[in-house]
Amino acid sequence: MDLKQLEAFVYVVKLNSFSKAADTIYLSQPTISAHISSLEKELGTQLLVRSTKEVYPTKVGVEFFSYAQNMLALRDQAIQSVSGLGRNCRGEISVLSSSVPAQYLLPEIVTAFRRRYPNIIIRVHQSNSSLVCAKLGSCYYDFGIVGTKIQGNKFIQEPFYDDTLVFVYPADLDMNEAIIRKNLADFIRSQPFIMRETGSGTLQELDRYLKKHDLSLDDLQPACYMDSTQGVMQAVSSGMGISFLSKAATALYVQMGLVKTIEVDHQFFLRRFYLLLKKDMVLSPVQKLFVDFIAQYYYGTNKQV
C-alpha cells in the first residue's frame, strides 16, 4: 500500500468519478484504476462499486475512507512542517452548509480566505441543518455549517458567528410597530406565515419560541413552505405574508425598503452558527488553515484582512 493508491481512492470517492479523479491529481484514468485494483487486492476486499453510470464506496470502502484521508492529511502536515508552504498551500475544501450561512456568510468569508490563500478552492454545498448532520458522515464533505446546536457528541462544534432571529413582514403592511410588539402573539397567529421546511434550523428556533409563549406551529396560518431563506425573503417582500428569519438574511431587504423587521427577546433569539468537524478527522494543512481562519473571522481580526 502506498500513498498514491490512497490518494487515488480518496479522490475517486470524493468526486464519484475515475476520470475526474485522474484530472484532479494529474494521472491517467488507467493509472487510477490500477491503483484502486492494487489497493483492493492488497486489502483483500472490494472498496468501490463500479457501474457504467456511477462509482461509490462499499460499506468497507466508507470505513476505509476516513483512515485513508487521515493518512494523506498526516503526509501533508509532514510536508508543510519542512517546507513552510503557508500562503502557497494548494488544495480543495468541501463545505456542506445550511441555507443562511451558505447564502449570507460564506460568500464573504470565502472571498477573504481566497485573498489570503488564492490556491485553495472552496466548494460550498447547501442543505438544511438536519441534512447537513446526516450527510456530513459521508465521504463527500470535509466540514458542515449549521445554525443550531447539534445534540450528541458525533461532531466537534466550533462557534464562529452570532446572529439574532427576527420577525419579518412586508414594508407596505399597514400596521404600527408598537402595536405589533404589544400584541405579537396575536399578530403572528393572524397573518399568513411563510414557513421553512422541516429540518430547518430556523424552524426549530421558531418552534422553541412559540412553546415559550404557550403556542405551537399548529397555531400559525401557513401560506406556503420554502426550502430556502432566499425564497422566504422574496415571498415576504412580495406581500405574501410574514416570517421568522436570521437578521443576517434580512439586512439587504431592509436597506432596500422591501421589508421591516421586529427584534424581540434578543437574548432568547441569539442564534449561533457552528462549524462542524468529524471527531476522528485529522486535518490536512489546507483544512487547518480554513478552520483557523473561519474561527477568527468574526470573533477575531481576520475580518479586517
mmCIF file of C-alpha atoms in Angstrom:
data_model
loop_
_atom_site.group_PDB
_atom_site.id
_atom_site.type_symbol
_atom_site.label_atom_id
_atom_site.label_comp_id
_atom_site.label_asym_id
_atom_site.label_seq_id
_atom_site.Cartn_x
_atom_site.Cartn_y
_atom_site.Cartn_z
ATOM 1 C CA MET A 1 0.000 0.000 0.000
ATOM 2 C CA ASP A 2 1.397 3.394 -0.933
ATOM 3 C CA LEU A 3 0.165 6.972 -0.706
ATOM 4 C CA LYS A 4 -0.546 7.234 -4.443
ATOM 5 C CA GLN A 5 -3.022 4.382 -4.123
ATOM 6 C CA LEU A 6 -4.691 6.038 -1.134
ATOM 7 C CA GLU A 7 -4.843 9.371 -2.950
ATOM 8 C CA ALA A 8 -6.441 7.763 -5.995
ATOM 9 C CA PHE A 9 -9.052 6.059 -3.807
ATOM 10 C CA VAL A 10 -9.890 9.218 -1.824
ATOM 11 C CA TYR A 11 -10.383 11.345 -4.932
ATOM 12 C CA VAL A 12 -12.471 8.741 -6.750
ATOM 13 C CA VAL A 13 -14.785 8.572 -3.732
ATOM 14 C CA LYS A 14 -14.981 12.354 -3.241
ATOM 15 C CA LEU A 15 -15.615 13.063 -6.925
ATOM 16 C CA ASN A 16 -17.671 9.927 -7.739
ATOM 17 C CA SER A 17 -15.623 9.535 -10.879
ATOM 18 C CA PHE A 18 -12.427 7.872 -12.105
ATOM 19 C CA SER A 19 -11.975 10.452 -14.871
ATOM 20 C CA LYS A 20 -12.451 13.465 -12.570
ATOM 21 C CA ALA A 21 -10.046 11.952 -10.046
ATOM 22 C CA ALA A 22 -7.497 11.426 -12.815
ATOM 23 C CA ASP A 23 -7.802 15.051 -13.940
ATOM 24 C CA THR A 24 -7.546 16.357 -10.372
ATOM 25 C CA ILE A 25 -4.350 14.545 -9.403
ATOM 26 C CA TYR A 26 -2.817 14.588 -12.902
ATOM 27 C CA LEU A 27 -2.768 10.863 -13.562
ATOM 28 C CA SER A 28 -4.248 8.858 -16.409
ATOM 29 C CA GLN A 29 -7.529 7.046 -15.843
ATOM 30 C CA PRO A 30 -5.908 3.613 -16.366
ATOM 31 C CA THR A 31 -3.336 4.511 -13.696
ATOM 32 C CA ILE A 32 -6.127 5.464 -11.274
ATOM 33 C CA SER A 33 -7.889 2.156 -11.981
ATOM 34 C CA ALA A 34 -4.644 0.247 -11.467
ATOM 35 C CA HIS A 35 -4.017 1.970 -8.127
ATOM 36 C CA ILE A 36 -7.528 1.095 -6.908
ATOM 37 C CA SER A 37 -7.242 -2.521 -8.080
ATOM 38 C CA SER A 38 -3.862 -2.925 -6.372
ATOM 39 C CA LEU A 39 -5.256 -1.450 -3.158
ATOM 40 C CA GLU A 40 -8.278 -3.758 -3.185
ATOM 41 C CA LYS A 41 -6.051 -6.762 -3.908
ATOM 42 C CA GLU A 42 -3.727 -5.905 -1.037
ATOM 43 C CA LEU A 43 -6.614 -5.383 1.394
ATOM 44 C CA GLY A 44 -8.438 -8.457 0.137
ATOM 45 C CA THR A 45 -11.772 -6.663 -0.187
ATOM 46 C CA GLN A 46 -13.787 -4.548 -2.607
ATOM 47 C CA LEU A 47 -13.670 -0.829 -1.825
ATOM 48 C CA LEU A 48 -15.694 0.573 -4.720
ATOM 49 C CA VAL A 49 -18.856 -0.400 -6.565
ATOM 50 C CA ARG A 50 -18.369 0.346 -10.260
ATOM 51 C CA SER A 51 -21.065 0.668 -12.917
ATOM 52 C CA THR A 52 -21.307 2.346 -16.306
ATOM 53 C CA LYS A 53 -23.036 5.360 -14.734
ATOM 54 C CA GLU A 54 -21.506 5.793 -11.287
ATOM 55 C CA VAL A 55 -18.931 4.721 -8.759
ATOM 56 C CA TYR A 56 -19.423 4.731 -4.999
ATOM 57 C CA PRO A 57 -17.781 3.145 -1.937
ATOM 58 C CA THR A 58 -18.862 -0.149 -0.436
ATOM 59 C CA LYS A 59 -19.591 -0.278 3.287
ATOM 60 C CA VAL A 60 -15.970 -1.309 3.856
ATOM 61 C CA GLY A 61 -14.888 1.465 1.491
ATOM 62 C CA VAL A 62 -16.715 4.075 3.555
ATOM 63 C CA GLU A 63 -14.965 2.864 6.720
ATOM 64 C CA PHE A 64 -11.575 2.777 4.999
ATOM 65 C CA PHE A 65 -12.060 6.256 3.508
ATOM 66 C CA SER A 66 -11.611 8.122 6.800
ATOM 67 C CA TYR A 67 -8.368 6.245 7.526
ATOM 68 C CA ALA A 68 -7.060 6.931 4.030
ATOM 69 C CA GLN A 69 -7.954 10.612 4.283
ATOM 70 C CA ASN A 70 -6.265 10.893 7.678
ATOM 71 C CA MET A 71 -3.078 9.267 6.364
ATOM 72 C CA LEU A 72 -2.956 11.742 3.481
ATOM 73 C CA ALA A 73 -3.538 14.606 5.923
ATOM 74 C CA LEU A 74 -0.576 13.444 8.010
ATOM 75 C CA ARG A 75 1.547 13.314 4.855
ATOM 76 C CA ASP A 76 0.568 16.903 4.016
ATOM 77 C CA GLN A 77 1.315 18.029 7.576
ATOM 78 C CA ALA A 78 4.786 16.483 7.355
ATOM 79 C CA ILE A 79 5.478 18.199 4.035
ATOM 80 C CA GLN A 80 4.315 21.566 5.336
ATOM 81 C CA SER A 81 6.394 21.258 8.503
ATOM 82 C CA VAL A 82 9.607 21.159 6.495
ATOM 83 C CA SER A 83 8.632 23.305 3.508
ATOM 84 C CA GLY A 84 6.672 26.091 5.236
ATOM 85 C CA LEU A 85 4.227 26.445 2.330
ATOM 86 C CA GLY A 86 1.802 28.732 4.187
ATOM 87 C CA ARG A 87 0.239 31.168 1.710
ATOM 88 C CA ASN A 88 1.214 28.968 -1.237
ATOM 89 C CA CYS A 89 -0.730 25.934 0.003
ATOM 90 C CA ARG A 90 -2.794 24.264 -2.705
ATOM 91 C CA GLY A 91 -5.883 22.164 -2.259
ATOM 92 C CA GLU A 92 -9.640 21.941 -2.157
ATOM 93 C CA ILE A 93 -12.186 22.059 0.672
ATOM 94 C CA SER A 94 -15.802 20.888 0.534
ATOM 95 C CA VAL A 95 -18.302 22.526 2.910
ATOM 96 C CA LEU A 96 -21.920 21.431 3.411
ATOM 97 C CA SER A 97 -23.861 24.332 4.894
ATOM 98 C CA SER A 98 -27.381 25.203 5.950
ATOM 99 C CA SER A 99 -29.024 27.974 3.936
ATOM 100 C CA VAL A 100 -28.306 31.145 5.950
ATOM 101 C CA PRO A 101 -24.528 30.716 6.229
ATOM 102 C CA ALA A 102 -24.344 29.360 2.667
ATOM 103 C CA GLN A 103 -26.120 32.402 1.234
ATOM 104 C CA TYR A 104 -25.183 35.240 3.581
ATOM 105 C CA LEU A 105 -21.963 34.400 5.476
ATOM 106 C CA LEU A 106 -19.797 32.087 3.408
ATOM 107 C CA PRO A 107 -19.559 34.275 0.279
ATOM 108 C CA GLU A 108 -17.827 36.978 2.338
ATOM 109 C CA ILE A 109 -15.706 34.510 4.322
ATOM 110 C CA VAL A 110 -14.591 32.573 1.238
ATOM 111 C CA THR A 111 -13.713 35.809 -0.580
ATOM 112 C CA ALA A 112 -11.486 36.915 2.307
ATOM 113 C CA PHE A 113 -9.966 33.432 2.632
ATOM 114 C CA ARG A 114 -9.147 33.311 -1.085
ATOM 115 C CA ARG A 115 -7.426 36.684 -0.891
ATOM 116 C CA ARG A 116 -5.050 35.186 1.647
ATOM 117 C CA TYR A 117 -4.819 31.689 0.126
ATOM 118 C CA PRO A 118 -5.512 32.068 -3.605
ATOM 119 C CA ASN A 119 -4.524 28.481 -4.459
ATOM 120 C CA ILE A 120 -7.187 26.868 -2.259
ATOM 121 C CA ILE A 121 -10.594 26.198 -3.816
ATOM 122 C CA ILE A 122 -13.731 26.065 -1.647
ATOM 123 C CA ARG A 123 -16.786 24.106 -2.778
ATOM 124 C CA VAL A 124 -19.940 25.157 -0.908
ATOM 125 C CA HIS A 125 -22.977 22.848 -0.976
ATOM 126 C CA GLN A 126 -26.318 23.833 0.568
ATOM 127 C CA SER A 127 -28.845 21.813 2.559
ATOM 128 C CA ASN A 128 -30.854 22.265 5.764
ATOM 129 C CA SER A 129 -29.392 21.786 9.240
ATOM 130 C CA SER A 130 -30.772 18.275 9.760
ATOM 131 C CA LEU A 131 -29.479 17.023 6.418
ATOM 132 C CA VAL A 132 -26.092 18.655 6.989
ATOM 133 C CA CYS A 133 -25.675 16.491 10.082
ATOM 134 C CA ALA A 134 -26.932 13.385 8.289
ATOM 135 C CA LYS A 135 -24.728 13.851 5.222
ATOM 136 C CA LEU A 136 -21.541 15.034 6.918
ATOM 137 C CA GLY A 137 -20.778 11.487 7.993
ATOM 138 C CA SER A 138 -20.380 10.514 4.329
ATOM 139 C CA CYS A 139 -17.151 10.717 2.350
ATOM 140 C CA TYR A 140 -18.094 13.752 0.285
ATOM 141 C CA TYR A 141 -17.790 16.735 2.640
ATOM 142 C CA ASP A 142 -14.955 18.000 4.806
ATOM 143 C CA PHE A 143 -16.957 20.307 7.079
ATOM 144 C CA GLY A 144 -20.521 21.228 7.939
ATOM 145 C CA ILE A 145 -22.011 24.557 8.992
ATOM 146 C CA VAL A 146 -25.341 24.817 10.829
ATOM 147 C CA GLY A 147 -27.363 27.426 12.671
ATOM 148 C CA THR A 148 -28.433 25.361 15.646
ATOM 149 C CA LYS A 149 -26.632 23.376 18.345
ATOM 150 C CA ILE A 150 -26.444 19.687 17.449
ATOM 151 C CA GLN A 151 -27.378 17.150 20.109
ATOM 152 C CA GLY A 152 -24.922 14.359 20.903
ATOM 153 C CA ASN A 153 -21.162 14.110 20.509
ATOM 154 C CA LYS A 154 -20.798 12.915 16.926
ATOM 155 C CA PHE A 155 -19.138 16.159 15.800
ATOM 156 C CA ILE A 156 -16.848 18.823 17.201
ATOM 157 C CA GLN A 157 -18.871 22.056 17.090
ATOM 158 C CA GLU A 158 -16.900 25.297 16.795
ATOM 159 C CA PRO A 159 -18.978 28.509 17.113
ATOM 160 C CA PHE A 160 -17.906 31.229 14.690
ATOM 161 C CA TYR A 161 -20.781 33.727 14.271
ATOM 162 C CA ASP A 162 -23.537 35.154 16.474
ATOM 163 C CA ASP A 163 -26.786 36.275 14.874
ATOM 164 C CA THR A 164 -30.269 37.050 16.126
ATOM 165 C CA LEU A 165 -33.636 35.925 14.800
ATOM 166 C CA VAL A 166 -36.294 38.475 13.863
ATOM 167 C CA PHE A 167 -39.860 38.560 12.650
ATOM 168 C CA VAL A 168 -40.019 39.992 9.149
ATOM 169 C CA TYR A 169 -43.062 41.432 7.393
ATOM 170 C CA PRO A 170 -43.823 43.336 4.145
ATOM 171 C CA ALA A 171 -42.844 47.009 4.237
ATOM 172 C CA ASP A 172 -46.276 48.057 2.966
ATOM 173 C CA LEU A 173 -48.184 46.201 5.703
ATOM 174 C CA ASP A 174 -50.262 48.930 7.307
ATOM 175 C CA MET A 175 -49.576 48.264 10.980
ATOM 176 C CA ASN A 176 -47.813 50.234 13.690
ATOM 177 C CA GLU A 177 -44.696 48.507 15.041
ATOM 178 C CA ALA A 178 -45.520 49.451 18.627
ATOM 179 C CA ILE A 179 -48.924 47.802 18.282
ATOM 180 C CA ILE A 180 -47.360 44.694 16.756
ATOM 181 C CA ARG A 181 -44.880 44.440 19.628
ATOM 182 C CA LYS A 182 -47.635 44.809 22.213
ATOM 183 C CA ASN A 183 -49.741 42.069 20.616
ATOM 184 C CA LEU A 184 -47.051 39.971 18.963
ATOM 185 C CA ALA A 185 -48.680 36.595 19.649
ATOM 186 C CA ASP A 186 -51.962 37.760 18.090
ATOM 187 C CA PHE A 187 -50.067 39.271 15.167
ATOM 188 C CA ILE A 188 -48.222 36.012 14.486
ATOM 189 C CA ARG A 189 -51.423 33.973 14.593
ATOM 190 C CA SER A 190 -53.424 36.370 12.422
ATOM 191 C CA GLN A 191 -51.023 36.729 9.491
ATOM 192 C CA PRO A 192 -50.258 34.333 6.620
ATOM 193 C CA PHE A 193 -46.928 32.748 7.575
ATOM 194 C CA ILE A 194 -44.199 31.707 5.137
ATOM 195 C CA MET A 195 -42.682 28.575 6.646
ATOM 196 C CA ARG A 196 -39.264 26.966 6.276
ATOM 197 C CA GLU A 197 -39.196 23.249 5.553
ATOM 198 C CA THR A 198 -38.974 20.531 8.206
ATOM 199 C CA GLY A 199 -35.368 20.119 9.319
ATOM 200 C CA SER A 200 -34.548 23.810 9.036
ATOM 201 C CA GLY A 201 -32.656 25.257 11.998
ATOM 202 C CA THR A 202 -34.751 28.428 11.719
ATOM 203 C CA LEU A 203 -37.957 26.397 12.011
ATOM 204 C CA GLN A 204 -36.586 24.650 15.108
ATOM 205 C CA GLU A 205 -35.869 28.025 16.728
ATOM 206 C CA LEU A 206 -39.352 29.326 15.839
ATOM 207 C CA ASP A 207 -40.912 26.246 17.423
ATOM 208 C CA ARG A 208 -38.848 26.869 20.575
ATOM 209 C CA TYR A 209 -40.091 30.483 20.769
ATOM 210 C CA LEU A 210 -43.726 29.535 20.252
ATOM 211 C CA LYS A 211 -43.575 26.911 23.013
ATOM 212 C CA LYS A 212 -42.190 29.536 25.382
ATOM 213 C CA HIS A 213 -45.385 31.528 24.775
ATOM 214 C CA ASP A 214 -47.717 28.510 25.015
ATOM 215 C CA LEU A 215 -48.138 28.370 21.246
ATOM 216 C CA SER A 216 -47.182 25.812 18.623
ATOM 217 C CA LEU A 217 -46.564 25.649 14.901
ATOM 218 C CA ASP A 218 -50.166 24.440 14.554
ATOM 219 C CA ASP A 219 -51.351 27.888 15.694
ATOM 220 C CA LEU A 220 -49.851 29.535 12.602
ATOM 221 C CA GLN A 221 -51.549 30.085 9.248
ATOM 222 C CA PRO A 222 -49.092 28.654 6.690
ATOM 223 C CA ALA A 223 -49.213 30.441 3.349
ATOM 224 C CA CYS A 224 -46.511 28.274 1.805
ATOM 225 C CA TYR A 225 -43.386 26.293 2.629
ATOM 226 C CA MET A 226 -39.969 27.281 1.279
ATOM 227 C CA ASP A 227 -36.756 25.249 1.284
ATOM 228 C CA SER A 228 -34.503 28.316 1.152
ATOM 229 C CA THR A 229 -34.148 31.548 3.097
ATOM 230 C CA GLN A 230 -33.921 33.482 -0.167
ATOM 231 C CA GLY A 231 -37.303 32.112 -1.216
ATOM 232 C CA VAL A 232 -38.848 33.185 2.090
ATOM 233 C CA MET A 233 -37.444 36.708 1.712
ATOM 234 C CA GLN A 234 -38.816 37.012 -1.819
ATOM 235 C CA ALA A 235 -42.236 35.835 -0.646
ATOM 236 C CA VAL A 236 -42.340 38.290 2.276
ATOM 237 C CA SER A 237 -41.160 41.234 0.164
ATOM 238 C CA SER A 238 -43.849 40.457 -2.429
ATOM 239 C CA GLY A 239 -46.527 40.709 0.275
ATOM 240 C CA MET A 240 -47.442 37.045 0.689
ATOM 241 C CA GLY A 241 -47.119 37.115 4.470
ATOM 242 C CA ILE A 242 -44.743 37.274 7.426
ATOM 243 C CA SER A 243 -41.933 35.002 8.567
ATOM 244 C CA PHE A 244 -39.139 34.444 11.068
ATOM 245 C CA LEU A 245 -35.537 34.619 9.862
ATOM 246 C CA SER A 246 -31.936 35.335 10.740
ATOM 247 C CA LYS A 247 -31.196 39.052 10.874
ATOM 248 C CA ALA A 248 -28.221 38.479 8.569
ATOM 249 C CA ALA A 249 -30.625 37.304 5.860
ATOM 250 C CA THR A 250 -32.895 40.349 6.102
ATOM 251 C CA ALA A 251 -30.315 43.164 6.130
ATOM 252 C CA LEU A 252 -30.242 43.912 2.384
ATOM 253 C CA TYR A 253 -34.034 43.763 2.041
ATOM 254 C CA VAL A 254 -34.435 46.162 4.981
ATOM 255 C CA GLN A 255 -31.927 48.579 3.421
ATOM 256 C CA MET A 256 -33.882 48.466 0.145
ATOM 257 C CA GLY A 257 -37.131 49.230 1.978
ATOM 258 C CA LEU A 258 -38.801 45.982 0.891
ATOM 259 C CA VAL A 259 -39.417 44.535 4.363
ATOM 260 C CA LYS A 260 -39.448 45.546 8.008
ATOM 261 C CA THR A 261 -38.276 43.533 10.995
ATOM 262 C CA ILE A 262 -39.114 43.271 14.671
ATOM 263 C CA GLU A 263 -36.475 42.175 17.170
ATOM 264 C CA VAL A 264 -37.903 40.560 20.275
ATOM 265 C CA ASP A 265 -36.245 38.929 23.258
ATOM 266 C CA HIS A 266 -32.711 39.389 21.926
ATOM 267 C CA GLN A 267 -31.053 37.012 24.399
ATOM 268 C CA PHE A 268 -33.592 34.259 23.729
ATOM 269 C CA PHE A 269 -33.196 34.697 19.979
ATOM 270 C CA LEU A 270 -29.415 34.798 19.984
ATOM 271 C CA ARG A 271 -28.504 32.355 17.239
ATOM 272 C CA ARG A 272 -25.053 30.873 16.986
ATOM 273 C CA PHE A 273 -23.613 29.308 13.854
ATOM 274 C CA TYR A 274 -21.264 26.347 14.187
ATOM 275 C CA LEU A 275 -18.536 24.796 12.084
ATOM 276 C CA LEU A 276 -18.863 21.005 12.370
ATOM 277 C CA LEU A 277 -15.808 18.737 12.256
ATOM 278 C CA LYS A 278 -15.829 14.952 12.278
ATOM 279 C CA LYS A 279 -14.412 13.778 15.598
ATOM 280 C CA ASP A 280 -11.867 11.336 14.172
ATOM 281 C CA MET A 281 -10.699 13.715 11.450
ATOM 282 C CA VAL A 282 -7.011 14.538 11.057
ATOM 283 C CA LEU A 283 -6.850 17.998 9.494
ATOM 284 C CA SER A 284 -4.668 18.482 6.451
ATOM 285 C CA PRO A 285 -2.725 21.783 6.366
ATOM 286 C CA VAL A 286 -5.282 23.213 3.934
ATOM 287 C CA GLN A 287 -8.192 22.184 6.162
ATOM 288 C CA LYS A 288 -6.470 23.585 9.255
ATOM 289 C CA LEU A 289 -5.957 26.928 7.520
ATOM 290 C CA PHE A 290 -9.695 27.085 6.832
ATOM 291 C CA VAL A 291 -10.710 26.065 10.367
ATOM 292 C CA ASP A 292 -8.383 28.631 11.948
ATOM 293 C CA PHE A 293 -9.490 31.346 9.535
ATOM 294 C CA ILE A 294 -13.235 30.895 9.988
ATOM 295 C CA ALA A 295 -12.866 30.632 13.781
ATOM 296 C CA GLN A 296 -11.221 34.060 13.867
ATOM 297 C CA TYR A 297 -13.107 35.810 11.058
ATOM 298 C CA TYR A 298 -15.905 37.311 13.169
ATOM 299 C CA TYR A 299 -14.561 36.748 16.668
ATOM 300 C CA GLY A 300 -11.007 37.839 15.889
ATOM 301 C CA THR A 301 -9.135 40.013 13.442
ATOM 302 C CA ASN A 302 -9.445 38.263 10.079
ATOM 303 C CA LYS A 303 -12.446 40.366 9.058
ATOM 304 C CA GLN A 304 -10.171 43.352 8.568
ATOM 305 C CA VAL A 305 -7.741 41.430 6.350
#
